[in-house]
Amino acid sequence: MTVTHDVGSFADDRATPDGLLQTADRALQVLLHFDGLRTEWGVTEVAEEFGFNKSIAQRLLATLAHRGFLIADPDTRRYRIGPSAMTLGHAWERSGSLRAIVDPILRELSARTDATAILALPDNLHMRAVAAVDGSSGPLRVYPLVGELYPAHAGATSKAFYAYLPAQQRQLLFAGRPIARFTDRTVTDASALEAEFLRIRQQGYASTVGEYDSHVAVVAVLVSVRGEPYGSLSLGGPEESFVNPEQHVPLLRHAAQQIERRLTGRPRTRKD
Amino acid sequence: MTVTHDVGSFADDRATPDGLLQTADRALQVLLHFDGLRTEWGVTEVAEEFGFNKSIAQRLLATLAHRGFLIADPDTRRYRIGPSAMTLGHAWERSGSLRAIVDPILRELSARTDATAILALPDNLHMRAVAAVDGSSGPLRVYPLVGELYPAHAGATSKAFYAYLPAQQRQLLFAGRPIARFTDRTVTDASALEAEFLRIRQQGYASTVGEYDSHVAVVAVLVSVRGEPYGSLSLGGPEESFVNPEQHVPLLRHAAQQIERRLTGRPRTRKD
DNA sequence: GAAATCGTTGCTAATTATGCCACAGTCGCG
DNA sequence: CGCGACTGTGGCATAATTAGCAACGATTTC
């Protein structure tokens, strides 16, 4: 398997493309950084992180707060995520877009490989299965998977994603925290983990056996959106029957690209 | 009870206040309109609705799509809510801000009135209880309330909110759809409903008995954020023991204002 | 097949955002 | 308790971005 993945292409594109509105784009960019890794930002911090002038950072944050996307702590004057985020979250759930987009792709994937296909997105310091289709045959039926959380360090589903996070952020994740063991195959050594992440980036996929659930083999690839790591797509099955998982990597890659394209959902232009 | 509520002040402030960034504000404003009432927008529609030029609308939408807040249907070129909305929703849930802000207020409300206090927010065409504190005494204990949905037309919790929606949006809600009956006290006549909404606006609160759940009396007021209807705050209890619910309206109003202030969370300025 | 509608894109004027500066609170320290 | 450092806020001239126009291409409707 050759290295088709563009290792290290994940500089989070901060430049605003032509034809788009810079100020709006910057606001949205800042907003997206109120995630699990960083929940609070001050004016100066935002200015430094994004290279804005302080006054710009302050006005961006104030504008986001004005529409309820952030709230400013009256005491510390630091900003946290605001109630409009909930509004959007509900709107997204209601829309059912994710299932509509992803389910058919998962279904095909599962049908062609006879394995369980899962799309997982990062959630706090874990990966959360947001859509899944059971492998159709075999004795082992997988229980309700949607909503399930996986630890960041065990299993291909998580590794395929976290391998592509900037090393700095990964350190924030794993530093200090003890690394939990789930099976005798769980990797609990920090430097061994880091070496694995490197290998995953090099080969473009992650493959594990029984790291989280015993006797379950999983192969997974990164799903990126607009050049940034977004989630992971995986195929899993019982160790005995799900033979040579790596053979499905091309299929997984193709499906991941499909998802990426449909999640991006930019209108077709002449250049496409 | 006098009319203290500023009826009709809910023109959704589209002007961007001084010191804020107009372009960013417009983008956020547009984004917030991808809610339950309207899930799809085209470029021209946005331009007309907000009074923008077509090209501005197109660039706003493209920018929102670029960061994943919207996705454009490749075929129809209409925009729908995008995956970044989910990201934000998760961030909000994780932050636990809502509970932290609201729970103490609900607790005090419940303790002082011996009733069940609920904060409900609109969700799709319903109201969803997002935080609640049980009335502490009495034989009737209310079950897990958080997450529960109430229909838009029955019960004070819903009415206190929907009364303040622009009539036009309310019509979108109720037009065509049959109005479901839950108890013999449910109001199912559209014009009777509209008359009630008017009265609620005039008196500044909603009060119902057994419209949704039999033998449950509820009194509720609007919670607005930055001059826009945001949700409702209600007190409810068994019809027999929860006497003269209207007496608690001042308390409810005060609590609603507290919530509003803390949800807005703008830093104090000299003028405050 | 024609007309109307919708979304996209270059271009220039003009509004808007930018960055600098100065000020005002706050926190920590001596 | 007062001093210094830092963070956030606001005014203002400049410079850059956006707004609006208008024309085009692509779709859809009649």
Coordinates of C-alpha atoms in Angstrom, one line a residue, chain B residues 11-182:
Chain B
A11 CA -38.5 43.4 15.5
D12 CA -35.5 41.2 15.2
D13 CA -32.8 43.9 15.5
R14 CA -31.0 43.7 12.2
A15 CA -29.0 46.7 12.6
T16 CA -25.5 46.0 13.9
P17 CA -24.7 48.1 17.1
D18 CA -21.7 50.4 17.1
G19 CA -18.4 48.8 17.8
L20 CA -19.4 45.5 16.3
L21 CA -18.5 44.1 12.9
Q22 CA -21.3 44.4 10.5
T23 CA -20.3 41.6 8.1
A24 CA -19.7 39.1 10.8
D25 CA -23.0 40.1 12.5
R26 CA -24.9 39.6 9.3
A27 CA -23.4 36.2 8.7
L28 CA -24.5 35.1 12.2
Q29 CA -27.9 36.6 11.8
V30 CA -28.5 34.7 8.6
L31 CA -27.1 31.5 10.2
L32 CA -29.6 31.8 13.1
H33 CA -32.4 31.8 10.6
F34 CA -31.8 28.2 9.6
D35 CA -34.0 27.1 12.4
G36 CA -37.1 25.0 12.8
L37 CA -39.3 27.5 10.9
R38 CA -37.2 27.6 7.9
T39 CA -34.6 25.0 7.1
E40 CA -33.6 25.9 3.6
W41 CA -32.7 29.2 2.0
G42 CA -31.6 30.2 -1.4
V43 CA -29.4 33.2 -2.2
T44 CA -32.2 35.4 -3.5
E45 CA -34.5 34.5 -0.6
V46 CA -31.9 35.6 1.9
A47 CA -31.3 38.8 -0.1
E48 CA -34.9 39.6 0.0
E49 CA -35.6 38.6 3.6
F50 CA -32.7 40.7 5.0
G51 CA -32.6 43.4 2.4
F52 CA -29.2 42.5 1.1
N53 CA -28.0 42.7 -2.4
K54 CA -27.9 39.3 -4.1
S55 CA -24.2 39.2 -4.3
I56 CA -23.9 39.9 -0.6
A57 CA -26.3 37.2 0.3
Q58 CA -24.4 34.8 -2.0
R59 CA -21.0 35.6 -0.4
L60 CA -22.4 35.4 3.2
L61 CA -23.9 32.0 2.4
A62 CA -20.7 30.8 0.7
T63 CA -18.6 31.9 3.7
L64 CA -20.9 30.1 6.1
A65 CA -20.7 27.1 3.9
H66 CA -16.9 27.3 3.7
R67 CA -16.6 26.8 7.4
G68 CA -19.2 24.1 7.4
F69 CA -22.0 26.0 9.1
L70 CA -24.1 25.5 6.0
I71 CA -24.1 23.0 3.2
A72 CA -25.3 23.7 -0.2
D73 CA -27.3 21.2 -2.0
P74 CA -25.4 20.5 -5.2
D75 CA -28.5 20.2 -7.2
T76 CA -30.9 22.8 -6.0
R77 CA -28.1 25.2 -4.8
R78 CA -30.2 25.9 -1.7
Y79 CA -28.4 26.0 1.6
R80 CA -29.2 23.9 4.7
I81 CA -27.7 23.7 8.1
G82 CA -24.2 22.1 8.2
P83 CA -22.1 19.9 10.3
S84 CA -20.3 22.7 12.2
A85 CA -23.7 23.3 13.8
M86 CA -23.3 19.9 15.4
T87 CA -19.8 20.7 16.6
L88 CA -21.1 23.8 18.3
G89 CA -24.1 21.9 19.8
H90 CA -21.7 19.4 21.3
A91 CA -19.5 22.1 22.7
W92 CA -22.5 23.7 24.3
E93 CA -23.7 20.5 25.9
R94 CA -20.2 19.7 27.2
S95 CA -19.8 23.1 28.6
G96 CA -22.8 22.6 30.9
S97 CA -23.3 26.3 30.8
L98 CA -27.1 26.1 30.7
R99 CA -27.5 24.0 33.7
A100 CA -24.9 26.0 35.6
I101 CA -26.8 29.2 34.8
V102 CA -30.3 28.1 35.1
D103 CA -30.4 25.4 37.8
P104 CA -29.9 27.7 40.8
I105 CA -32.6 30.0 39.6
L106 CA -35.0 27.2 39.1
R107 CA -34.2 25.8 42.4
E108 CA -35.0 29.0 44.2
L109 CA -38.1 29.4 42.2
S110 CA -39.3 26.0 43.1
A111 CA -38.4 26.3 46.7
R112 CA -40.3 29.6 47.1
T113 CA -43.4 28.4 45.4
D114 CA -43.5 24.7 46.1
A115 CA -44.1 24.1 42.4
T116 CA -42.2 22.6 39.6
A117 CA -40.0 25.1 37.7
I118 CA -39.2 24.5 34.0
L119 CA -37.2 26.3 31.5
A120 CA -38.3 25.4 28.0
L121 CA -36.9 26.4 24.6
P122 CA -38.5 26.1 21.2
D123 CA -37.5 23.1 19.3
N124 CA -38.9 22.5 15.9
L125 CA -42.6 23.2 16.3
H126 CA -42.6 22.3 20.0
M127 CA -41.2 23.5 23.3
R128 CA -38.6 21.4 24.9
A129 CA -37.9 21.4 28.6
V130 CA -34.1 21.9 28.9
A131 CA -33.9 22.3 32.7
A132 CA -36.3 21.6 35.5
V133 CA -36.6 21.3 39.2
D134 CA -39.3 19.3 40.8
G135 CA -41.6 20.8 43.4
S136 CA -40.3 19.5 46.6
S137 CA -43.5 18.5 48.4
G138 CA -46.9 17.2 47.5
P139 CA -47.9 13.7 46.5
L140 CA -47.5 14.2 42.8
R141 CA -43.9 14.1 41.9
V142 CA -43.1 15.0 38.3
Y143 CA -41.1 12.5 36.4
P144 CA -37.9 13.2 34.5
L145 CA -39.0 16.4 32.7
V146 CA -35.8 17.4 31.1
G147 CA -36.0 16.7 27.4
E148 CA -39.7 16.5 27.3
L149 CA -41.5 18.1 24.4
Y150 CA -44.7 20.1 24.6
P151 CA -46.9 21.0 21.6
A152 CA -46.9 24.6 20.6
H153 CA -50.5 25.3 21.2
A154 CA -51.3 23.7 24.6
G155 CA -50.2 24.6 28.0
A156 CA -48.9 27.9 29.4
T157 CA -45.3 26.8 28.9
S158 CA -45.7 26.8 25.1
K159 CA -48.2 29.7 25.0
A160 CA -46.0 32.1 26.9
F161 CA -43.5 31.7 24.1
Y162 CA -45.5 31.4 21.0
A163 CA -47.7 34.3 21.9
Y164 CA -44.7 36.6 21.2
L165 CA -43.7 35.2 17.9
P166 CA -44.5 37.4 15.0
A167 CA -48.0 36.6 13.8
Q168 CA -46.7 35.7 10.4
Q169 CA -44.4 33.0 11.8
R170 CA -47.2 31.7 14.0
Q171 CA -49.4 31.3 11.0
L172 CA -46.7 29.2 9.4
L173 CA -46.8 27.1 12.4
F174 CA -50.5 26.5 12.8
A175 CA -51.8 27.0 9.2
G176 CA -53.0 23.9 7.6
R177 CA -51.9 21.6 10.4
P178 CA -54.7 20.2 12.4
I179 CA -54.7 21.3 16.1
A180 CA -54.4 18.3 18.3
R181 CA -56.6 17.8 21.4
F182 CA -55.0 16.4 24.5

